[in-house]
Coordinates of C-alpha atoms in Angstrom, one line a residue:
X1174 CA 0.0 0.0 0.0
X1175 CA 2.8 2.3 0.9
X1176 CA 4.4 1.9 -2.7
X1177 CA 1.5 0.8 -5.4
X1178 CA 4.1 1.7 -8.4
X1179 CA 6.9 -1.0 -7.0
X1180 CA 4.0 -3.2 -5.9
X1181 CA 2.8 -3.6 -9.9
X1182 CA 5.9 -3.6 -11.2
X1183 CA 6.9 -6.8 -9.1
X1184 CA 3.8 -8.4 -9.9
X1185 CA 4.2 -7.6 -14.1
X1186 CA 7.6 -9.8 -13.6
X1187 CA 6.6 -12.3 -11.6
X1188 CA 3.7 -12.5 -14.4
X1189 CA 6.2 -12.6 -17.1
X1190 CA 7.9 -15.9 -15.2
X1191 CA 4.9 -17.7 -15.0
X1192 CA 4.6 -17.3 -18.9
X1193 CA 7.8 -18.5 -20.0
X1194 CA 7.6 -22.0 -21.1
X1195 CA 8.7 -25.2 -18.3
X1196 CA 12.6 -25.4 -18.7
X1197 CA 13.3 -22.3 -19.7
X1198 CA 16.5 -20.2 -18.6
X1199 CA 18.2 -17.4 -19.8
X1200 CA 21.7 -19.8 -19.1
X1201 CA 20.8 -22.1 -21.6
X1202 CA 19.7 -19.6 -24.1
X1203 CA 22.9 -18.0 -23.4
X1204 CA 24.5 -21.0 -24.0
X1205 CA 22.7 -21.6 -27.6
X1206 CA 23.7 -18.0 -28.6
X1207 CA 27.5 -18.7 -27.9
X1208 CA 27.5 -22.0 -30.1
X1209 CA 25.1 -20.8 -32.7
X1210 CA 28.3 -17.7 -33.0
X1211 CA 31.1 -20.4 -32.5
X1212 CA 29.9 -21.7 -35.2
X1213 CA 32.0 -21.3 -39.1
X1214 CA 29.8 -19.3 -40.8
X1215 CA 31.2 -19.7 -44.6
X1216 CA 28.0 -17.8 -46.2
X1217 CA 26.9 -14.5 -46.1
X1218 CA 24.6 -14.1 -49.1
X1219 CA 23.4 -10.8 -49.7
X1220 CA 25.7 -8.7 -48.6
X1221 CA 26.8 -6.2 -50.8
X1222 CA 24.7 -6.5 -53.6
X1223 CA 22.3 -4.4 -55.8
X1224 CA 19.1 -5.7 -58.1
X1225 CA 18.9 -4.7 -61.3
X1226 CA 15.1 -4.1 -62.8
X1227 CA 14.9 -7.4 -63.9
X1228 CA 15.4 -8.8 -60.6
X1229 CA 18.6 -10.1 -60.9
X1230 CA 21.5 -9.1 -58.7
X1231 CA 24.3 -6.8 -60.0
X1232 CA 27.5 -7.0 -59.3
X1233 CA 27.1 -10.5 -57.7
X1234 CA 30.6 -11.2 -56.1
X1235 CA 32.2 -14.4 -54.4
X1236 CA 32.3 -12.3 -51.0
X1237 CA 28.8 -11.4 -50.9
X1238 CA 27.9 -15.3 -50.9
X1239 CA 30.8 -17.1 -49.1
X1240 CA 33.1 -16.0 -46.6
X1241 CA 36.0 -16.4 -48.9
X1242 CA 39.1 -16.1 -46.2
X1243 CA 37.5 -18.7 -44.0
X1244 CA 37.4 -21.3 -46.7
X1245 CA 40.9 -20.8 -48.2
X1246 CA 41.8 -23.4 -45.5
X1247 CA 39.8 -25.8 -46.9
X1248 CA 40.9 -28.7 -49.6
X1249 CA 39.1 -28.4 -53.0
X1250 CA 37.0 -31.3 -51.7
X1251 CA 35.8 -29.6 -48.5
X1252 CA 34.8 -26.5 -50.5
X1253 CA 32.8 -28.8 -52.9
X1254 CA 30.9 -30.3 -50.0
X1255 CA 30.3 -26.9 -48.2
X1256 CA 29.3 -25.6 -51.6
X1257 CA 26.7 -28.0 -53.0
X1258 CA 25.2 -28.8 -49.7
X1259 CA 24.6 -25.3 -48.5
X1260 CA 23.0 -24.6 -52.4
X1261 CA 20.9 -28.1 -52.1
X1262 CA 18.5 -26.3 -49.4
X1263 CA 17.5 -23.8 -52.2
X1264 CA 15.5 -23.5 -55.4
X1265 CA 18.4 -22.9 -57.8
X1266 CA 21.1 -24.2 -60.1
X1267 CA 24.9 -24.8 -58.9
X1268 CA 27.8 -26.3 -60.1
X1269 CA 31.6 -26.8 -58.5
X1270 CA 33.5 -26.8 -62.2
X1271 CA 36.8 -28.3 -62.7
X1272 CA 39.5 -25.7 -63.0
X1273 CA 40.9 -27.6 -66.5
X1274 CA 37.2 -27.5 -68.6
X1275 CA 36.3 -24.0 -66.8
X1276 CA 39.3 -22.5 -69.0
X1277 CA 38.2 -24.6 -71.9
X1278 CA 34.5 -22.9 -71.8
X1279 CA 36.2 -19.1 -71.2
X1280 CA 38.9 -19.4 -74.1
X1281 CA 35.5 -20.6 -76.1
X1282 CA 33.1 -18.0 -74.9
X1283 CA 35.6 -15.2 -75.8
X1284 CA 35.5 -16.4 -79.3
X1285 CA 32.0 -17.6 -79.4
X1286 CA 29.9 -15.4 -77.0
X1287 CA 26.5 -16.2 -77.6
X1288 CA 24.6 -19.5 -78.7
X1289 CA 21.2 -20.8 -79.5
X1290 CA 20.1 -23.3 -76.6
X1291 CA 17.1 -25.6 -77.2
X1292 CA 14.9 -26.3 -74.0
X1293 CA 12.2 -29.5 -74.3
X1294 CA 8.6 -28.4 -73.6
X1295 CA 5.6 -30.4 -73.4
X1296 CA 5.1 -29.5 -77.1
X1297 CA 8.3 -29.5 -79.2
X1298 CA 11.5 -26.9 -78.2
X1299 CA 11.4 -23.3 -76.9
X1300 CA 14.5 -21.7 -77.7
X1301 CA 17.2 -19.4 -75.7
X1302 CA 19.8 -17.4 -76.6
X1303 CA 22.5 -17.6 -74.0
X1304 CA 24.5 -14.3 -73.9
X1305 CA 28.5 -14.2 -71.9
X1306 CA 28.9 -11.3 -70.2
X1307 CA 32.0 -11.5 -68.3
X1308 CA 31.5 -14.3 -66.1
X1309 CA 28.1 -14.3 -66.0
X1310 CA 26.2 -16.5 -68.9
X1311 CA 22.3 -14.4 -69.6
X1312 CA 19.5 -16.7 -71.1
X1313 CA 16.5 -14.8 -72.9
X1314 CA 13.8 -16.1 -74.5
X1315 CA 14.5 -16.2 -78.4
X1316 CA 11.2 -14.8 -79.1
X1317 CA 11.6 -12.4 -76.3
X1318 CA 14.6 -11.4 -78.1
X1319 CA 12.9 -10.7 -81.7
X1320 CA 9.9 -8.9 -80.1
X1321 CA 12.3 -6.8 -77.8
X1322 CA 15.7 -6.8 -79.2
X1323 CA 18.5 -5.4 -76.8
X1324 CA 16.1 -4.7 -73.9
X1325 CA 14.5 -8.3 -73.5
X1326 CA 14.9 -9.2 -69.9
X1327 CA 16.9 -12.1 -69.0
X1328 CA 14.8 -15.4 -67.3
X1329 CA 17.6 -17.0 -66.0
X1330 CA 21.3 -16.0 -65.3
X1331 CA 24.4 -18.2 -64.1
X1332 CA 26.9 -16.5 -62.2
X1333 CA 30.7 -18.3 -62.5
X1334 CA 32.9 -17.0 -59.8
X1335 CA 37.4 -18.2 -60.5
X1336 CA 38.4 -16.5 -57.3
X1337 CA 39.4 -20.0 -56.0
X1338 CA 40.4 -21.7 -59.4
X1339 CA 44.5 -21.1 -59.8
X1340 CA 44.5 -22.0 -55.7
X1341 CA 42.0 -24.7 -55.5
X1342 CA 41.5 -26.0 -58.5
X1343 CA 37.8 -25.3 -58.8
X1344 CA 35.2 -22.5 -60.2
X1345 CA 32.1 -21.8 -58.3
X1346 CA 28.8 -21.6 -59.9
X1347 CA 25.4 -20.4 -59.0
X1348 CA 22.6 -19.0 -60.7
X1349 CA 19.3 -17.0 -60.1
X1350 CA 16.4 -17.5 -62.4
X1351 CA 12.7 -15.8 -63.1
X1352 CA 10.8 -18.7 -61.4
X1353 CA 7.6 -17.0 -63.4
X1354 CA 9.5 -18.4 -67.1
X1355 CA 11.4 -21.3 -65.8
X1356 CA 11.4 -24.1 -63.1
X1357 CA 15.0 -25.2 -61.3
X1358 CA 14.9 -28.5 -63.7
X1359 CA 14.8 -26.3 -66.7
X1360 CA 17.2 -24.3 -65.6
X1361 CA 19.6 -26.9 -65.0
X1362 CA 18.8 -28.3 -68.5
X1363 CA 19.7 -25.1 -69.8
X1364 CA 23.0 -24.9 -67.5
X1365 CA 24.0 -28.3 -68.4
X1366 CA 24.2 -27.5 -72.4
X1367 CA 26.8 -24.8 -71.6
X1368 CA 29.3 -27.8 -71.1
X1369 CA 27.8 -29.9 -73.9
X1370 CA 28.3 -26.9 -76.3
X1371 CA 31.1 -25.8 -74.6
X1372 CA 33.1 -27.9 -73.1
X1373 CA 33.0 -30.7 -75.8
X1374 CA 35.8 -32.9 -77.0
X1375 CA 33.6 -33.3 -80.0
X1376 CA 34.6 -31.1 -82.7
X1377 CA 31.3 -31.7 -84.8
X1378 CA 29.5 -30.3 -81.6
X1379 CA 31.3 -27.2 -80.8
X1380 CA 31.3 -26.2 -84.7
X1381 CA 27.1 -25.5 -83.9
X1382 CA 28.8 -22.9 -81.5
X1383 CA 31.4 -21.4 -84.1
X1384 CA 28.7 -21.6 -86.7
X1385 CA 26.0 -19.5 -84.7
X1386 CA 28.8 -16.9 -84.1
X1387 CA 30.8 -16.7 -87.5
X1388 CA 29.0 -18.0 -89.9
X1389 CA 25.2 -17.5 -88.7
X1390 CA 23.4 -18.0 -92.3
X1391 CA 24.7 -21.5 -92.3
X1392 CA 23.2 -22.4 -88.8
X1393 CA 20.5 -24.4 -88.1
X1394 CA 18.4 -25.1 -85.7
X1395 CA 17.5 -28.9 -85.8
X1396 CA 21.5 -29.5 -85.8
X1397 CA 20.9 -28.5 -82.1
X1398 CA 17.9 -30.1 -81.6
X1399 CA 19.6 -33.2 -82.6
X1400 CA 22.6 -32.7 -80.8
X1401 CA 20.5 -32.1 -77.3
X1402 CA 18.8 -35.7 -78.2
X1403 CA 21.8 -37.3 -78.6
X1404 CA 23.5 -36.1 -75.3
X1405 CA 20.3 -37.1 -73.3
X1406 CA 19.6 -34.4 -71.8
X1407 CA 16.5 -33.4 -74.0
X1408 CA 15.4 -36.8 -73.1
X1409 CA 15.8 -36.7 -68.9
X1410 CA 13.6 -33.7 -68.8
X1411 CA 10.6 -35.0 -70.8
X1412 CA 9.2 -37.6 -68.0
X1413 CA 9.5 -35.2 -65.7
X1414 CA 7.3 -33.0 -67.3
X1415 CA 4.4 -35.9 -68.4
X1416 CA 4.4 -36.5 -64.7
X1417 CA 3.7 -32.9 -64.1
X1418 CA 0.6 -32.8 -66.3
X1419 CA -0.8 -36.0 -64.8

C-alpha cells in the first residue's frame, strides 16, 4: 500500500515468469547464442549486392555469398561439400566446375559469345539465346529477343565466380532464375548445355557454337535439336514434365 508503483511492477515480472515455457533459462539460451556464434559461418549471401530491374543481382561477387578467407583453409574437396550442400537447401542451379574445362569454356566463350540453346517443352523446343557477359552466362527467351531486341529481360542468369580456381583448382557456380519463365529443372537443362556446347571434345559439336557466331546463315536449328537428343539431356527432362501434367 505504501508503494503501489513498485508493488505492480513486481507483480508484471513475476507475471512474465509464470509465462515462460517449463525449462526455460536465460543460461541455456545464453548458452545456444555462444554456439550458434562459435559456429563457421562460410556464407553471407546478400551482402553487398544491388538488383537490377529485372530482378537479378548486379555485381554478384564471391564475397557477398561465401566467406572467402574462411574457406581458403579448406581442400578443393571440403569446398565442394560446403558448396553443394549449402545450395541443395535452395531452389536454384549450382555447379563446383573443374579448373581444366572451366578454362576450356572461357577461351571458347571469348571467341563464341552467344549460342542458340534448345529447351524441351511439353510441345516440341522453346529456344534461348544464351549471352556471356564477363563471367556471367544471360539466357532470354529467343522470341523475347525478336519482339524486344537489346532490352529483353533475362529469365535466367548463371553467375561463374574463379576466385578460388588457380588455388584450388575449382570454379564456383550459381545461378538466379525468373521462377515465373522457368522451373530449377529447366534451368539446369539449360546450365548443363553450356558444357555440352562448350566444353566438348567433339569437334562436330562445338562447330554448332562457331557456326551461330561466325557463320550465322549457315546455322540451323535442328542441328541442335539433334545434338540435345543425342547427349540425353533433352530426353531426362521430358518424363518429368508428363508426370507434371498427370
Amino acid at each position: 500500500r505504501s508503494s503501489p508503483d513498485v508493488f505492480e511492477s513486481r507483480m508484471e515480472k513475476r507475471n512474465e515468469v509464470k509465462k515462460q515455457p517449463v525449462g526455460y533459462s536465460k543460461q541455456a539460451e545464453f548458452v545456444r547464442c555462444m554456439e550458434e556464434k562459435a559456429r563457421p559461418i562460410f556464407f553471407a549471401e546478400g551482402l553487398g549486392t544491388k538488383t537490377s530491374k529485372g530482378g537479378f543481382t548486379r555485381d554478384k561477387t564471391l564475397d557477398s555469398i561465401l566467406n572467402v578467407e574462411m574457406v581458403k583453409e579448406k581442400s578443393a574437396e571440403e569446398i565442394k561439400q560446403i558448396w553443394n550442400q549449402y545450395f541443395s537447401a535452395k531452389d536454384t542451379v549450382y555447379a563446383v566446375i573443374p579448373a581444366e574445362k572451366f578454362d576450356l569454356i572461357w577461351k571458347r566463350a571469348q571467341k563464341c559469345p552467344s549460342f542458340l540453346y534448345a529447351l524441351p517443352r511439353k510441345e516440341g523446343y522453346e529456344f534461348f539465346v544464351g549471352q556471356w557477359s564477363g563471367t556471367e552466362l544471360h539466357f532470354t527467351s529467343l522470341i523475347n529477343v525478336q519482339t524486344q531486341g537489346e532490352s529483353a529481360p533475362s529469365q535466367l542468369v548463371l553467375y561463374h565466380y574463379p576466385e578460388l580456381q588457380k588455388e584450388k583448382g575449382i570454379v564456383l557456380m550459381t545461378a538466379e532464375m525468373d521462377s515465373k519463365f522457368l522451373v530449377v529443372h529447366e534451368a539446369q537443362c539449360l546450365a548443363n548445355q553450356v558444357q555440352l556446347f562448350y566444353a566438348t571434345d567433339r569437334s562436330e559439336t562445338y562447330e554448332l557454337v562457331e557456326t551461330f557466331n561466325h557463320r550465322s546463315s549457315e546455322f540451323k536449328y535442328m542441328s541442335v535439336i539433334a545434338e540435345l537428343e543425342q547427349s540425353g539431356l533433352g530426353k531426362a527432362l521430358r518424363p518429368r514434365q508428363v508426370s507434371d501434367k498427370s
